[in-house]
């Protein structure tokens, strides 16, 4: 699990953060944890502006890919795989402005997320999927040295 991948060293196992045993105990005790990571990038204004532009282009490409796959599904009733979506999306201006590897990986992330969505949709149609929704007012904030997470009630 996640606790095995934690690096041993300052901030995790000793010193200024959570004890690794306590963190493992939290992972075993709770059924589900959402972990997030916030990165602070220190750079000059020019580099920051470039990074903002690239992240916006990547976001736009991701949303355009999702839109294309969704429209194809609504019109044809079939899933549009990455290999076919690529030929429809590659003419988009966001795709052209991003470095090719970044654009392809952004499209692959959108494809992976849509495949997961359609898998759950098929399981739900078969009756094999029971969604677990978080209970209201049962969120408990846990702050660690590297992440902020919320505990979801177990049923």
PDB file of C-alpha atoms in Angstrom:
ATOM      1  CA  UNK A   1       0.000   0.000   0.000  1.00  0.00           C
ATOM      2  CA  UNK A   2       0.916   3.637   0.278  1.00  0.00           C
ATOM      3  CA  UNK A   3       2.756   3.278   3.574  1.00  0.00           C
ATOM      4  CA  UNK A   4       5.291   0.965   1.965  1.00  0.00           C
ATOM      5  CA  UNK A   5       6.177   3.591  -0.615  1.00  0.00           C
ATOM      6  CA  UNK A   6       6.905   6.301   1.943  1.00  0.00           C
ATOM      7  CA  UNK A   7      10.564   7.256   1.975  1.00  0.00           C
ATOM      8  CA  UNK A   8      12.335   6.633   5.236  1.00  0.00           C
ATOM      9  CA  UNK A   9      13.939   9.818   6.368  1.00  0.00           C
ATOM     10  CA  UNK A  10      13.311  13.283   7.647  1.00  0.00           C
ATOM     11  CA  UNK A  11       9.683  14.247   7.950  1.00  0.00           C
ATOM     12  CA  UNK A  12       8.239  10.749   7.651  1.00  0.00           C
ATOM     13  CA  UNK A  13       9.892   8.312  10.050  1.00  0.00           C
ATOM     14  CA  UNK A  14      11.514  10.644  12.555  1.00  0.00           C
ATOM     15  CA  UNK A  15      11.791  14.289  13.421  1.00  0.00           C
ATOM     16  CA  UNK A  16       9.221  16.774  12.186  1.00  0.00           C
ATOM     17  CA  UNK A  17       6.391  14.562  10.963  1.00  0.00           C
ATOM     18  CA  UNK A  18       4.215  11.542  11.516  1.00  0.00           C
ATOM     19  CA  UNK A  19       5.669   8.317  12.755  1.00  0.00           C
ATOM     20  CA  UNK A  20       5.535   5.732   9.984  1.00  0.00           C
ATOM     21  CA  UNK A  21       3.939   3.122  12.258  1.00  0.00           C
ATOM     22  CA  UNK A  22       1.136   5.520  13.136  1.00  0.00           C
ATOM     23  CA  UNK A  23       0.571   6.281   9.469  1.00  0.00           C
ATOM     24  CA  UNK A  24       0.382   2.546   8.645  1.00  0.00           C
ATOM     25  CA  UNK A  25      -2.077   2.117  11.495  1.00  0.00           C
ATOM     26  CA  UNK A  26      -4.253   4.889  10.068  1.00  0.00           C
ATOM     27  CA  UNK A  27      -4.184   3.235   6.655  1.00  0.00           C
ATOM     28  CA  UNK A  28      -5.185  -0.127   8.099  1.00  0.00           C
ATOM     29  CA  UNK A  29      -7.880   1.339  10.348  1.00  0.00           C
ATOM     30  CA  UNK A  30      -9.614   3.415   7.673  1.00  0.00           C
ATOM     31  CA  UNK A  31     -11.100   1.842   4.599  1.00  0.00           C
ATOM     32  CA  UNK A  32     -10.364   4.760   2.346  1.00  0.00           C
ATOM     33  CA  UNK A  33      -8.152   7.820   2.393  1.00  0.00           C
ATOM     34  CA  UNK A  34      -7.875  10.612  -0.107  1.00  0.00           C
ATOM     35  CA  UNK A  35      -4.354  11.976  -0.258  1.00  0.00           C
ATOM     36  CA  UNK A  36      -3.447  15.205  -1.942  1.00  0.00           C
ATOM     37  CA  UNK A  37      -0.142  16.895  -2.430  1.00  0.00           C
ATOM     38  CA  UNK A  38       0.476  20.590  -2.817  1.00  0.00           C
ATOM     39  CA  UNK A  39       3.683  21.700  -4.494  1.00  0.00           C
ATOM     40  CA  UNK A  40       5.114  25.182  -4.189  1.00  0.00           C
ATOM     41  CA  UNK A  41       7.231  26.078  -7.192  1.00  0.00           C
ATOM     42  CA  UNK A  42       9.692  28.870  -6.621  1.00  0.00           C
ATOM     43  CA  UNK A  43      10.721  30.519  -9.845  1.00  0.00           C
ATOM     44  CA  UNK A  44      10.881  33.882 -11.511  1.00  0.00           C
ATOM     45  CA  UNK A  45       7.816  35.555 -13.030  1.00  0.00           C
ATOM     46  CA  UNK A  46       8.683  34.584 -16.594  1.00  0.00           C
ATOM     47  CA  UNK A  47       8.959  30.870 -15.793  1.00  0.00           C
ATOM     48  CA  UNK A  48       5.811  31.019 -13.672  1.00  0.00           C
ATOM     49  CA  UNK A  49       3.889  32.591 -16.550  1.00  0.00           C
ATOM     50  CA  UNK A  50       5.087  29.878 -18.941  1.00  0.00           C
ATOM     51  CA  UNK A  51       4.057  27.149 -16.489  1.00  0.00           C
ATOM     52  CA  UNK A  52       0.620  28.726 -16.092  1.00  0.00           C
ATOM     53  CA  UNK A  53       0.162  28.765 -19.872  1.00  0.00           C
ATOM     54  CA  UNK A  54       1.264  25.130 -20.231  1.00  0.00           C
ATOM     55  CA  UNK A  55      -1.024  23.931 -17.447  1.00  0.00           C
ATOM     56  CA  UNK A  56      -3.960  25.811 -18.967  1.00  0.00           C
ATOM     57  CA  UNK A  57      -3.269  24.265 -22.377  1.00  0.00           C
ATOM     58  CA  UNK A  58      -3.073  20.820 -20.802  1.00  0.00           C
ATOM     59  CA  UNK A  59      -6.368  21.375 -18.972  1.00  0.00           C
ATOM     60  CA  UNK A  60      -8.041  22.535 -22.180  1.00  0.00           C
ATOM     61  CA  UNK A  61      -6.730  19.525 -24.107  1.00  0.00           C
ATOM     62  CA  UNK A  62      -7.951  17.153 -21.382  1.00  0.00           C
ATOM     63  CA  UNK A  63     -11.427  18.719 -21.450  1.00  0.00           C
ATOM     64  CA  UNK A  64     -11.541  18.678 -25.261  1.00  0.00           C
ATOM     65  CA  UNK A  65     -10.584  14.995 -25.297  1.00  0.00           C
ATOM     66  CA  UNK A  66     -13.305  14.202 -22.753  1.00  0.00           C
ATOM     67  CA  UNK A  67     -15.815  16.177 -24.805  1.00  0.00           C
ATOM     68  CA  UNK A  68     -14.844  14.352 -28.003  1.00  0.00           C
ATOM     69  CA  UNK A  69     -15.130  10.900 -26.421  1.00  0.00           C
ATOM     70  CA  UNK A  70     -18.423  11.808 -24.760  1.00  0.00           C
ATOM     71  CA  UNK A  71     -19.957  13.187 -27.963  1.00  0.00           C
ATOM     72  CA  UNK A  72     -18.856  10.094 -29.877  1.00  0.00           C
ATOM     73  CA  UNK A  73     -20.508   7.892 -27.247  1.00  0.00           C
ATOM     74  CA  UNK A  74     -23.744   9.902 -27.305  1.00  0.00           C
ATOM     75  CA  UNK A  75     -23.908   9.850 -31.119  1.00  0.00           C
ATOM     76  CA  UNK A  76     -22.739   6.278 -31.825  1.00  0.00           C
ATOM     77  CA  UNK A  77     -23.274   4.416 -28.556  1.00  0.00           C
ATOM     78  CA  UNK A  78     -19.661   3.182 -28.605  1.00  0.00           C
ATOM     79  CA  UNK A  79     -16.519   4.106 -26.735  1.00  0.00           C
ATOM     80  CA  UNK A  80     -13.899   6.030 -28.718  1.00  0.00           C
ATOM     81  CA  UNK A  81     -10.450   4.563 -27.920  1.00  0.00           C
ATOM     82  CA  UNK A  82      -7.284   6.659 -27.673  1.00  0.00           C
ATOM     83  CA  UNK A  83      -5.953   5.517 -31.054  1.00  0.00           C
ATOM     84  CA  UNK A  84      -9.026   6.877 -32.857  1.00  0.00           C
ATOM     85  CA  UNK A  85      -9.500   9.921 -30.622  1.00  0.00           C
ATOM     86  CA  UNK A  86      -5.923  10.967 -31.360  1.00  0.00           C
ATOM     87  CA  UNK A  87      -6.748  11.559 -35.032  1.00  0.00           C
ATOM     88  CA  UNK A  88      -9.716  13.747 -34.095  1.00  0.00           C
ATOM     89  CA  UNK A  89      -7.944  15.745 -31.391  1.00  0.00           C
ATOM     90  CA  UNK A  90      -4.517  16.265 -32.962  1.00  0.00           C
ATOM     91  CA  UNK A  91      -5.803  19.197 -35.012  1.00  0.00           C
ATOM     92  CA  UNK A  92      -6.869  21.100 -31.887  1.00  0.00           C
ATOM     93  CA  UNK A  93      -4.822  24.227 -31.152  1.00  0.00           C
ATOM     94  CA  UNK A  94      -4.125  23.122 -27.562  1.00  0.00           C
ATOM     95  CA  UNK A  95      -2.576  19.899 -28.849  1.00  0.00           C
ATOM     96  CA  UNK A  96      -0.386  21.795 -31.305  1.00  0.00           C
ATOM     97  CA  UNK A  97       0.862  24.300 -28.718  1.00  0.00           C
ATOM     98  CA  UNK A  98       1.905  21.684 -26.151  1.00  0.00           C
ATOM     99  CA  UNK A  99       5.046  19.560 -26.486  1.00  0.00           C
ATOM    100  CA  UNK A 100       4.012  16.320 -28.206  1.00  0.00           C
ATOM    101  CA  UNK A 101       4.838  14.000 -25.306  1.00  0.00           C
ATOM    102  CA  UNK A 102       2.900  16.171 -22.846  1.00  0.00           C
ATOM    103  CA  UNK A 103      -0.089  16.321 -25.194  1.00  0.00           C
ATOM    104  CA  UNK A 104      -0.089  12.550 -25.734  1.00  0.00           C
ATOM    105  CA  UNK A 105       0.153  11.821 -22.009  1.00  0.00           C
ATOM    106  CA  UNK A 106      -2.680  14.261 -21.304  1.00  0.00           C
ATOM    107  CA  UNK A 107      -4.839  12.448 -23.839  1.00  0.00           C
ATOM    108  CA  UNK A 108      -3.872   9.076 -22.340  1.00  0.00           C
ATOM    109  CA  UNK A 109      -4.928  10.234 -18.874  1.00  0.00           C
ATOM    110  CA  UNK A 110      -8.304  11.305 -20.275  1.00  0.00           C
ATOM    111  CA  UNK A 111      -8.586   7.939 -22.067  1.00  0.00           C
ATOM    112  CA  UNK A 112      -7.755   6.002 -18.893  1.00  0.00           C
ATOM    113  CA  UNK A 113     -10.361   7.965 -16.921  1.00  0.00           C
ATOM    114  CA  UNK A 114     -13.035   7.399 -19.560  1.00  0.00           C
ATOM    115  CA  UNK A 115     -12.255   3.666 -19.739  1.00  0.00           C
ATOM    116  CA  UNK A 116     -12.687   3.512 -15.979  1.00  0.00           C
ATOM    117  CA  UNK A 117     -15.990   5.378 -16.244  1.00  0.00           C
ATOM    118  CA  UNK A 118     -17.330   3.049 -18.933  1.00  0.00           C
ATOM    119  CA  UNK A 119     -16.188  -0.010 -16.974  1.00  0.00           C
ATOM    120  CA  UNK A 120     -18.174   1.162 -13.944  1.00  0.00           C
ATOM    121  CA  UNK A 121     -21.118   1.971 -16.219  1.00  0.00           C
ATOM    122  CA  UNK A 122     -21.101  -1.582 -17.617  1.00  0.00           C
ATOM    123  CA  UNK A 123     -20.782  -3.096 -14.137  1.00  0.00           C
ATOM    124  CA  UNK A 124     -23.704  -0.975 -12.985  1.00  0.00           C
ATOM    125  CA  UNK A 125     -25.842  -2.162 -15.913  1.00  0.00           C
ATOM    126  CA  UNK A 126     -25.039  -5.769 -14.965  1.00  0.00           C
ATOM    127  CA  UNK A 127     -25.932  -5.055 -11.340  1.00  0.00           C
ATOM    128  CA  UNK A 128     -22.453  -5.830  -9.998  1.00  0.00           C
ATOM    129  CA  UNK A 129     -21.673  -2.325  -8.786  1.00  0.00           C
ATOM    130  CA  UNK A 130     -22.917  -0.887  -5.508  1.00  0.00           C
ATOM    131  CA  UNK A 131     -21.766   2.675  -5.059  1.00  0.00           C
ATOM    132  CA  UNK A 132     -20.623   3.708  -1.603  1.00  0.00           C
ATOM    133  CA  UNK A 133     -21.338   7.333  -0.950  1.00  0.00           C
ATOM    134  CA  UNK A 134     -19.659   9.216   1.889  1.00  0.00           C
ATOM    135  CA  UNK A 135     -21.840   9.931   4.903  1.00  0.00           C
ATOM    136  CA  UNK A 136     -22.566  13.571   5.476  1.00  0.00           C
ATOM    137  CA  UNK A 137     -20.810  15.305   8.351  1.00  0.00           C
ATOM    138  CA  UNK A 138     -18.399  12.425   8.938  1.00  0.00           C
ATOM    139  CA  UNK A 139     -15.337  13.944   7.353  1.00  0.00           C
ATOM    140  CA  UNK A 140     -12.390  14.136   9.668  1.00  0.00           C
ATOM    141  CA  UNK A 141      -9.389  16.103   8.515  1.00  0.00           C
ATOM    142  CA  UNK A 142      -6.006  14.438   8.929  1.00  0.00           C
ATOM    143  CA  UNK A 143      -2.951  16.551   8.221  1.00  0.00           C
ATOM    144  CA  UNK A 144       0.422  14.941   7.648  1.00  0.00           C
ATOM    145  CA  UNK A 145       3.753  16.413   6.712  1.00  0.00           C
ATOM    146  CA  UNK A 146       3.127  15.714   3.041  1.00  0.00           C
ATOM    147  CA  UNK A 147      -0.628  15.465   2.532  1.00  0.00           C
ATOM    148  CA  UNK A 148      -4.040  16.495   3.693  1.00  0.00           C
ATOM    149  CA  UNK A 149      -6.666  13.788   3.679  1.00  0.00           C
ATOM    150  CA  UNK A 150     -10.212  13.100   4.777  1.00  0.00           C
ATOM    151  CA  UNK A 151     -11.618   9.994   6.374  1.00  0.00           C
ATOM    152  CA  UNK A 152     -14.770   8.637   4.803  1.00  0.00           C
ATOM    153  CA  UNK A 153     -17.147   6.622   6.932  1.00  0.00           C
ATOM    154  CA  UNK A 154     -17.108   2.882   6.412  1.00  0.00           C
ATOM    155  CA  UNK A 155     -20.281   0.939   5.892  1.00  0.00           C
TER     156      UNK A 155
END
